[in-house]
Coordinates of C-alpha atoms and ligand atoms in Angstrom, one line a residue:
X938 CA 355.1 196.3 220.6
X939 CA 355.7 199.7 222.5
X940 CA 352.6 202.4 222.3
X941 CA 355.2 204.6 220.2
X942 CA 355.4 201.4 217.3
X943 CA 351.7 200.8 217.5
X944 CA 351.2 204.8 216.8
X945 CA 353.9 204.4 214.0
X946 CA 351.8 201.6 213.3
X947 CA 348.7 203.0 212.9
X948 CA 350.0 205.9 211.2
X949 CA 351.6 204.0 208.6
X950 CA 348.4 202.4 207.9
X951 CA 347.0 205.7 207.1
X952 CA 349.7 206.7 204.7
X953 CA 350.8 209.8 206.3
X954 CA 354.0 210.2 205.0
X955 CA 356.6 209.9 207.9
X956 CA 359.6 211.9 208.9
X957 CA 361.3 211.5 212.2
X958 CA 361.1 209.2 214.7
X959 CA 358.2 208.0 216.2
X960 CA 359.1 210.0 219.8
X961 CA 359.0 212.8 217.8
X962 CA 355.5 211.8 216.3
X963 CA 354.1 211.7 219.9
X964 CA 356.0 214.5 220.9
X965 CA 354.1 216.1 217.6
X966 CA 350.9 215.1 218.6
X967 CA 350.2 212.3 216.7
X968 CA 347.1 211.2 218.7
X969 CA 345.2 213.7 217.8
X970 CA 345.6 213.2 214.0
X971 CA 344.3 209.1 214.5
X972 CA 341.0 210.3 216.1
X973 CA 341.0 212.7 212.8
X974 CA 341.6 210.6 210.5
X975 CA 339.0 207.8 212.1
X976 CA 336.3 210.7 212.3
X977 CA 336.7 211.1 208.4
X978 CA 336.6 207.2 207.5
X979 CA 333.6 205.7 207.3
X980 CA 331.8 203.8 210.2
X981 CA 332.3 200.1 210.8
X982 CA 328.3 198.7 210.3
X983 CA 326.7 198.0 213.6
X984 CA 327.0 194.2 213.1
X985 CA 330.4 194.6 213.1
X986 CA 331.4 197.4 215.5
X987 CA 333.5 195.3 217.3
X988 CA 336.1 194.8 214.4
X989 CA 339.4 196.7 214.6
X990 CA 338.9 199.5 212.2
X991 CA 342.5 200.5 212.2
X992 CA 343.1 197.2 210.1
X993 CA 340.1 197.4 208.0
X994 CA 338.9 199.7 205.2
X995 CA 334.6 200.0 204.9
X996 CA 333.7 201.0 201.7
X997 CA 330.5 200.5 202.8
X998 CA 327.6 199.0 205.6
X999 CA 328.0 195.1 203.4
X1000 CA 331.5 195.5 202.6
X1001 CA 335.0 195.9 205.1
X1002 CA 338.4 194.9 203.5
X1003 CA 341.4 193.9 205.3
X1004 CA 344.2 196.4 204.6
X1005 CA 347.2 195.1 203.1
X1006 CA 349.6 194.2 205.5
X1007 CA 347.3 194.0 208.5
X1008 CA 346.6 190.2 207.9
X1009 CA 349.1 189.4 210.8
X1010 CA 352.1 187.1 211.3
X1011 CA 350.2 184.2 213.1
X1012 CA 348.5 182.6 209.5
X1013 CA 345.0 182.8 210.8
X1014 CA 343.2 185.6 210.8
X1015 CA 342.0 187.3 213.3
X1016 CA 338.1 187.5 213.5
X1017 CA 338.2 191.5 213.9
X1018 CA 340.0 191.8 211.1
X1019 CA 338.3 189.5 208.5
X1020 CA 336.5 191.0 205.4
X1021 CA 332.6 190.8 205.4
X1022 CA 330.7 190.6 202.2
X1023 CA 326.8 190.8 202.7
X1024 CA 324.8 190.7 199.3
X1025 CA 321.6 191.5 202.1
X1026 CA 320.9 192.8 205.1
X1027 CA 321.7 190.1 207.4
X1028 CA 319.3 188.4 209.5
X1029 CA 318.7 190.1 213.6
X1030 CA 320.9 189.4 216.2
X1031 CA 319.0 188.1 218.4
X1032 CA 319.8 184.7 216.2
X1033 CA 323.0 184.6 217.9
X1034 CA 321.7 184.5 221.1
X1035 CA 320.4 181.1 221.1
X1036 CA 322.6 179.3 218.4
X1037 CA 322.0 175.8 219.2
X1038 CA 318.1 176.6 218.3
X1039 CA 318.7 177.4 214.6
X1040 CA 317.1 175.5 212.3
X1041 CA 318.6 174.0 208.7
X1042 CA 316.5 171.9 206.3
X1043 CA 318.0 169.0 204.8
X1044 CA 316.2 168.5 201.4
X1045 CA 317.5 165.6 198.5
X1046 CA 318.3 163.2 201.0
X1047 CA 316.3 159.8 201.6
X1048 CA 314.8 161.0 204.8
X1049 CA 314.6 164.7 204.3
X1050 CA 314.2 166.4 207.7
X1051 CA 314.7 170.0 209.6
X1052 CA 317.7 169.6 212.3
X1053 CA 319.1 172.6 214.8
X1054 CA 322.5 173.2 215.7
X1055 CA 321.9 171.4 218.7
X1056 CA 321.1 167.8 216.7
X1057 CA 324.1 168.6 214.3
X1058 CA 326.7 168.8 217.3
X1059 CA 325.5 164.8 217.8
X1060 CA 326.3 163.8 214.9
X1061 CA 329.8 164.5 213.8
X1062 CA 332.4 166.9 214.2
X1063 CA 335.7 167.9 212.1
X1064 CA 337.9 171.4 212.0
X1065 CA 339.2 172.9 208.8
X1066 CA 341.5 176.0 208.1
X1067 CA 340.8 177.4 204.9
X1068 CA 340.8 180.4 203.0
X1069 CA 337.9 182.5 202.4
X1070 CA 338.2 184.8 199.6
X1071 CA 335.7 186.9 197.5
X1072 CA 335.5 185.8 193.8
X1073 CA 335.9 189.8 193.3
X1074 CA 339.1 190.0 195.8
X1075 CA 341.7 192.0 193.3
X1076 CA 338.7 193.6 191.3
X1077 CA 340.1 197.0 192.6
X1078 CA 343.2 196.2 189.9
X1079 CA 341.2 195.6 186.7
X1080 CA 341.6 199.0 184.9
X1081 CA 338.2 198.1 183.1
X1082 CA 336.7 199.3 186.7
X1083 CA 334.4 196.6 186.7
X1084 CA 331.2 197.4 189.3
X1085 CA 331.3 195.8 192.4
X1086 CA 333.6 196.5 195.2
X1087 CA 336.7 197.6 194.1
X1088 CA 339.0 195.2 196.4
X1089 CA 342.6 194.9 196.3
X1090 CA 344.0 192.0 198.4
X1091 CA 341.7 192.0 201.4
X1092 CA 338.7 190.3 200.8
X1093 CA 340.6 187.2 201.9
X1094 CA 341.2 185.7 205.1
X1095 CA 342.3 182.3 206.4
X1096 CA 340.0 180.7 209.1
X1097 CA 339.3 177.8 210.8
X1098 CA 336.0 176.2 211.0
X1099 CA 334.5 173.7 213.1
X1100 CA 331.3 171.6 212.6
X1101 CA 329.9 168.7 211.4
X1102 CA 330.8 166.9 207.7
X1103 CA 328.0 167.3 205.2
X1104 CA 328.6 164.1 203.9
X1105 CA 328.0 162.7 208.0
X1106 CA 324.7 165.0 207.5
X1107 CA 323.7 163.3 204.8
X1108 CA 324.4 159.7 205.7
X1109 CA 322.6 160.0 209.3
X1110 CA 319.6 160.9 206.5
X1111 CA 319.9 157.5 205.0
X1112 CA 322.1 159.2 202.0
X1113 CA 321.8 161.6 198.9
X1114 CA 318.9 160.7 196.9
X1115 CA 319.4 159.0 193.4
X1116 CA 319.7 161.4 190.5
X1117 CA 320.9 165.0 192.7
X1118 CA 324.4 166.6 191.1
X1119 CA 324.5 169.5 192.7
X1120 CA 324.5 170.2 196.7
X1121 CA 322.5 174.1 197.3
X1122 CA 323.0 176.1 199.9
X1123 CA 320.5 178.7 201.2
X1124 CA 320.9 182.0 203.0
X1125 CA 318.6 182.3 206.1
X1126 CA 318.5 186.5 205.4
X1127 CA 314.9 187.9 206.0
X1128 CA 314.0 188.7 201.9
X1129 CA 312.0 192.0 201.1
X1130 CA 308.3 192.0 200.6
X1131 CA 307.3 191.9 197.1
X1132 CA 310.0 190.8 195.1
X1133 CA 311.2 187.8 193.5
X1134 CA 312.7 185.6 196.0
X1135 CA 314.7 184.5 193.0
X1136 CA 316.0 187.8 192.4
X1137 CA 317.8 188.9 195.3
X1138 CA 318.1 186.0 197.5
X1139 CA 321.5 183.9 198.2
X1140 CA 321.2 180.5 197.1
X1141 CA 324.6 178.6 195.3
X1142 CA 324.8 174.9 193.8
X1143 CA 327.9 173.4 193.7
X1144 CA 328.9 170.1 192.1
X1145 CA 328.0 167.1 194.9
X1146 CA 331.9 166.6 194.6
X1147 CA 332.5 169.6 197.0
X1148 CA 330.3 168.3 200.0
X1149 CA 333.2 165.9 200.4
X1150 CA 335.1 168.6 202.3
X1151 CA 332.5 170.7 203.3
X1152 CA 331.1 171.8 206.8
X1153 CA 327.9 172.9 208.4
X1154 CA 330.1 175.0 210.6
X1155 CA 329.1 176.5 214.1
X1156 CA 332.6 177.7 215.4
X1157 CA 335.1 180.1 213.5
X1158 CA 338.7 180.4 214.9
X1159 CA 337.6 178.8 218.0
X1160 CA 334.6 180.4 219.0
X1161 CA 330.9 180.5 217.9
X1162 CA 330.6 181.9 214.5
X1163 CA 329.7 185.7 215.2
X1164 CA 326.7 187.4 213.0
X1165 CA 328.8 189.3 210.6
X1166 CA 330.2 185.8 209.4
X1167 CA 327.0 184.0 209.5
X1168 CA 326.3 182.5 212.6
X1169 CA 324.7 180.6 214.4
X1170 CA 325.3 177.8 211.4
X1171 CA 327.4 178.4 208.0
X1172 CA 328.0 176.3 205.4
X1173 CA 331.4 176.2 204.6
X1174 CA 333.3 174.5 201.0
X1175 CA 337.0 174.6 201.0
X1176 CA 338.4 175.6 198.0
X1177 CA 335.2 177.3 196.6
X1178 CA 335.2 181.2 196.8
X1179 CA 333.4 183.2 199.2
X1180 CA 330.1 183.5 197.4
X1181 CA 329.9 179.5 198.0
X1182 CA 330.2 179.6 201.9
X1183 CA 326.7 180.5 202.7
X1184 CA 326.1 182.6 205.9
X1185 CA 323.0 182.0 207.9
X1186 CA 322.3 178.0 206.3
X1187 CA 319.0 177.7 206.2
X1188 CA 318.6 175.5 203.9
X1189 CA 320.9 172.7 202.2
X1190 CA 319.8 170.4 199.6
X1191 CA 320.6 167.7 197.0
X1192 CA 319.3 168.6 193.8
X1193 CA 318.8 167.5 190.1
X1194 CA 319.7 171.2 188.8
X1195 CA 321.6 174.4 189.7
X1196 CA 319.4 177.1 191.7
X1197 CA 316.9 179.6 190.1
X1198 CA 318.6 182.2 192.2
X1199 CA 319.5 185.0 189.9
X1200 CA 322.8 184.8 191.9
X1201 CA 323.3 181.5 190.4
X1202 CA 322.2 182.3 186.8
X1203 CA 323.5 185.4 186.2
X1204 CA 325.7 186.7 189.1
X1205 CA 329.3 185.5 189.7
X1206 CA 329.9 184.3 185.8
X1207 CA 332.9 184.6 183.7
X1208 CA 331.4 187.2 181.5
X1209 CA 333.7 188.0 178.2
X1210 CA 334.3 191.4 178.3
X1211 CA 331.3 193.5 176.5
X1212 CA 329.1 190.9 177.0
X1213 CA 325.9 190.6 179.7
X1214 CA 326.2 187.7 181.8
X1215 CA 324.1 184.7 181.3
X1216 CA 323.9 181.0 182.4
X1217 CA 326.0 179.3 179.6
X1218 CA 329.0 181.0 180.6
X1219 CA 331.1 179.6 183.7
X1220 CA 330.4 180.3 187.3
X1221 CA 332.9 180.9 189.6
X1222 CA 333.7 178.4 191.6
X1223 CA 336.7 176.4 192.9
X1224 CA 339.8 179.4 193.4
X1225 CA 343.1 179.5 192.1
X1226 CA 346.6 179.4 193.0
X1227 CA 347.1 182.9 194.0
X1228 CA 349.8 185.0 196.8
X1229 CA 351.0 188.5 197.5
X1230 CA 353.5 190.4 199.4
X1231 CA 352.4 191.8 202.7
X1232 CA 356.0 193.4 203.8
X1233 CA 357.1 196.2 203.2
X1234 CA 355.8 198.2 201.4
X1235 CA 352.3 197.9 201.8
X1236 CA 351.7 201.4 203.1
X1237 CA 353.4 202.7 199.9
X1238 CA 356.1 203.9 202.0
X1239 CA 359.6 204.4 202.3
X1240 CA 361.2 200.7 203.1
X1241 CA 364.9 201.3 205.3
X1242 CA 368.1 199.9 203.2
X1243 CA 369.5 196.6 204.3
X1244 CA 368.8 193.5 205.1
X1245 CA 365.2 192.9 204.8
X1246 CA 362.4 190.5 205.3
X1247 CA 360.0 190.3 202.2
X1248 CA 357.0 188.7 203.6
X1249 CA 353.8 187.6 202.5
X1250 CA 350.6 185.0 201.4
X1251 CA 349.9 181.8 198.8
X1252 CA 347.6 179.5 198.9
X1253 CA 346.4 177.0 196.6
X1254 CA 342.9 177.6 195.7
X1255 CA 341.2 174.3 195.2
X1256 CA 344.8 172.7 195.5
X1257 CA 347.4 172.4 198.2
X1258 CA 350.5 175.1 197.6
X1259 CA 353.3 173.8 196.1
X1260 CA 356.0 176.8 196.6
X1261 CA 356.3 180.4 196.1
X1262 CA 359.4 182.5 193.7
X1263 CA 359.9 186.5 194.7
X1264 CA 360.8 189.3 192.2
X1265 CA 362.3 192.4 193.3
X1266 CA 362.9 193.1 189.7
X1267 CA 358.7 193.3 188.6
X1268 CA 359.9 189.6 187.5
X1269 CA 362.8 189.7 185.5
X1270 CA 364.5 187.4 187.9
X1271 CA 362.7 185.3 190.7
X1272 CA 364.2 183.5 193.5
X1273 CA 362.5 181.1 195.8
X1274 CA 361.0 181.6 199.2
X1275 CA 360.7 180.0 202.3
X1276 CA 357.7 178.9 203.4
X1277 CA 357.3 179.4 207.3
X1278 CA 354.7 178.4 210.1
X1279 CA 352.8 175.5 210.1
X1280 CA 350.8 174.0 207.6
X1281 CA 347.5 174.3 208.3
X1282 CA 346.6 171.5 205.5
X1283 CA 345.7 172.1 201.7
X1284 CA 342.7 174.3 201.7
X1285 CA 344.8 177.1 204.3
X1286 CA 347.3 179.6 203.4
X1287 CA 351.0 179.6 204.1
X1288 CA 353.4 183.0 204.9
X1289 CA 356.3 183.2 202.4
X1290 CA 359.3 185.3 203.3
X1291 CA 362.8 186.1 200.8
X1292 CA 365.4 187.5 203.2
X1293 CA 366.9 189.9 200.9
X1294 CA 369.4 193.2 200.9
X1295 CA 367.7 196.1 199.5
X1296 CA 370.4 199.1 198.6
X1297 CA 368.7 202.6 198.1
X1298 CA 367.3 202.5 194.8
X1299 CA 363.0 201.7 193.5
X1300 CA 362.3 198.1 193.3
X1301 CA 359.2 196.2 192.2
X1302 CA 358.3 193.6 194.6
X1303 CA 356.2 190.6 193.2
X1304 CA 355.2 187.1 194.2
X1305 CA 354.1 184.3 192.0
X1306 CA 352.7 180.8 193.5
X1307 CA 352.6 177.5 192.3
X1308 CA 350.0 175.0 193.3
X1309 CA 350.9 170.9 193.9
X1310 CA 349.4 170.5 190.3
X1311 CA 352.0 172.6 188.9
X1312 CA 349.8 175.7 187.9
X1313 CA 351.9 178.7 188.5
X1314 CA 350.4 182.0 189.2
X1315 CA 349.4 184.1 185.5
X1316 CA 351.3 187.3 185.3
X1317 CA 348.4 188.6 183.6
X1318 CA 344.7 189.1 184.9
X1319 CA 341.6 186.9 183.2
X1320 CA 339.7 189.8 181.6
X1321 CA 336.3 189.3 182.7
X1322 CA 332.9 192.1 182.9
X1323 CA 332.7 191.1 187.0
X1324 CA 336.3 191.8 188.0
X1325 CA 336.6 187.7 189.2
X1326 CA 339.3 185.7 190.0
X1327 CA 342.1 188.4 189.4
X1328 CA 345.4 186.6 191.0
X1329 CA 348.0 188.4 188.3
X1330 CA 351.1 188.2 189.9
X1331 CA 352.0 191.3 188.2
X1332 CA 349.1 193.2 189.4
X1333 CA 349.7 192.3 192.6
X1334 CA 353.1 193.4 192.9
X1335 CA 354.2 196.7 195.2
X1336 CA 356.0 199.3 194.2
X1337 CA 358.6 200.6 196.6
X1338 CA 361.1 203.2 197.6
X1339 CA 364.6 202.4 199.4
X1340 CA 366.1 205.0 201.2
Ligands
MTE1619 N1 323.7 184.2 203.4 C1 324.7 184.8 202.8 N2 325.8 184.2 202.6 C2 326.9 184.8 202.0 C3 326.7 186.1 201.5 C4 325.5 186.8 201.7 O1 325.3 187.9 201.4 N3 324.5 186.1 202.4 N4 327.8 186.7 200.9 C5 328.8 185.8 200.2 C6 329.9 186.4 199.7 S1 329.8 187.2 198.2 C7 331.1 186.3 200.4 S2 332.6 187.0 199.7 C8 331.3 185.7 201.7 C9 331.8 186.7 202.7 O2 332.0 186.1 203.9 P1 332.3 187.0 205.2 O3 331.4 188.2 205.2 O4 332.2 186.1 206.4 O5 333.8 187.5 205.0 O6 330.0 185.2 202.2 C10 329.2 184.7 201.2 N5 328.0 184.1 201.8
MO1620 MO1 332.0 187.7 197.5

């Protein structure tokens, strides 16, 4: 990419409306308007000053959104621009320093025991690409404006992990004790004096089924896990949504019931709308089938006529991706997509593109998945209080001008 496309780039991740070319943009002055426009958006947190804030949107010192159509071409996602979600301030640095000397209790095994990152290199290793993806990704679309972040598509990224199998874990500790259903993951964040731990800290139980694919991961996308993503040690549960993946493991363990944690109880629950969350109602767990277009048009500008490459994101959820149909017509009609790259197994996403020719006129683009189990992507939203799970096809779609 020439420095003239990358400021075009740039610029068109801003949404300045564009007119001319982009020598004439230089020739205008262009550069000075980026360091504007950076000196009004808000700071990346120190944790994560390192991130490429010309992909990413802060909304605030815990929360950084991919824009849309800065996920990339090459499937995974690049670590500087991968969302971050903290519920808490995260733990010091100075963690990261030494990550082979963290330290993660294994509880509701036969032989309980306390292992670092060192031990757990011994005893097994495996690599998974998945997607991570906040339960509230697409929450910015529910015109209830539910509280929480208000993301659209870029609490989601696709990375690969590294580390050893939980269920290796468990059998070097002579195996899962009798009678445990759920497996519950701790956060190793430092909790404020003189409060309920219950109350703020992040602890999540998951059915024992989902250790089977699950990780006490020390790498992400092939080096060690940084802070803002939960190094030195994360536990990681393909298919389950973000809130699931604890950051900072300091604890994992077998139990009889779900966690205490409030987070548990009364956070991340499909709350009817109206109603106050509570523990009868479902948490959210595994994810859904689920894509969206990237290209063009994610800058809400003006997309040239001709032939063009509709390009985008599905994934399965819980399940591996079965195909992808695109509308240019908000759905009236749908034509099938190829899917492209490689397939980086059932838990990862695939890019889609529809090579299609786009005369001057408005079009609405839209995407719609279908997983290997045959669940297509719902046009609609699940109304729910916490703004979970939205993967509406039709909220998803862009709206876009051919000139
Ligand atoms: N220890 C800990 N783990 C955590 C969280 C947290 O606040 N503390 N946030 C969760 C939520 S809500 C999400 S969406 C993901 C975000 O992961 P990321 O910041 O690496 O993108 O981490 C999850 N794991
Ligand atoms: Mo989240």
């Amino acid at each position: 990419m020439t420095l003239d496309q990358h400021t075009l780039q740039l610029a068109r991740q801003r949404r300045w409306v564009l007119k001319g070319t982009a020598g004439a943009l230089a020739a205008a002055g262009l550069g000075s308007w980026t360091q504007g426009a950076r000196a009004q958006a808000k700071p990346l947190p120190a944790f994560a000053s390192w991130k490429d804030a010309n992909s990413l949107i802060v909304h605030s010192t815990s929360t950084v959104e991919t824009r849309r159509g800065a996920f990339g071409t090459g499937i995974v996602t690049p670590a500087d621009r991968l969302y971050i979600r903290n519920n808490l301030t995260p733990p010091d640095a100075s963690i990261v320093a030494a990550p082979d000397a963290w330290r993660v209790e294994v509880a509701g095994v036969a032989q309980p025991m306390t292992l670092s990152v060192g031990q757990l290199k011994s005893m097994g290793v495996e690599t998974v690409a998945m997607v991570l993806q906040c339960s509230g990704n697409g929450r910015g679309f529910f015109p209830s404006k539910p509280s929480g972040t208000p993301w659209k598509v870029g609490a989601a990224g696709c990375v690969v992990w590294t580390g050893v199998p939980v269920r290796a874990v468990a059998a070097a500790l002579g195996g899962v004790a009798d009678g445990m259903r759920f497996m519950t993951g701790t956060g190793g964040e430092k909790l404020p004096e003189g409060v309920d731990a219950n109350a703020v800290v992040v602890e999540r139980s998951l059915p024992l089924g989902a250790m089977d694919d699950a990780l006490l991961a020390w790498e992400m996308n092939g080096a060690p896990i940084p802070l803002a993503h939960g190094g030195p040690l994360r536990l990681v549960v393909p298919g389950y949504s973000g809130v699931n993946n604890i950051k900072y493991v300091k604890r994992l363990a077998f139990t009889a019931g779900e966690s205490q944690a409030k987070i548990m109880s009364h956070g991340y629950r499909i709350t009817p709308p109206g109603a106050k969350a509570d523990p009868s109602q479902p948490s959210v767990l595994a994810m859904e089938v689920k894509s969206w277009i990237e290209s063009p048009g994610a800058d809400g500008g003006t997309v040239a006529r001709g032939t063009t490459q509709i390009v985008g994101l599905a994934f399965g959820g819980a399940r591996a991706l079965k195909g992808v149909e695109v509308s240019i017509d908000g759905g009236q009609t749908w034509r099938e997509a190829k899917l492209i790259g490689p397939d980086l197994g059932r838990y990862a996403w695939r890019q889609f593109v529809l090579q299609a020719d786009l005369q001057p006129g408005s079009y609405t683009l839209a995407s719609r998945a279908t997983d290997a189990a045959g669940n297509v992507q719902p046009q609609q939203r699940m109304e729910n209080t916490g703004g979970y799970n939205n993967n509406s096809w039709a909220d998803h779609a862009l709206k876009v001008t051919v000139a």
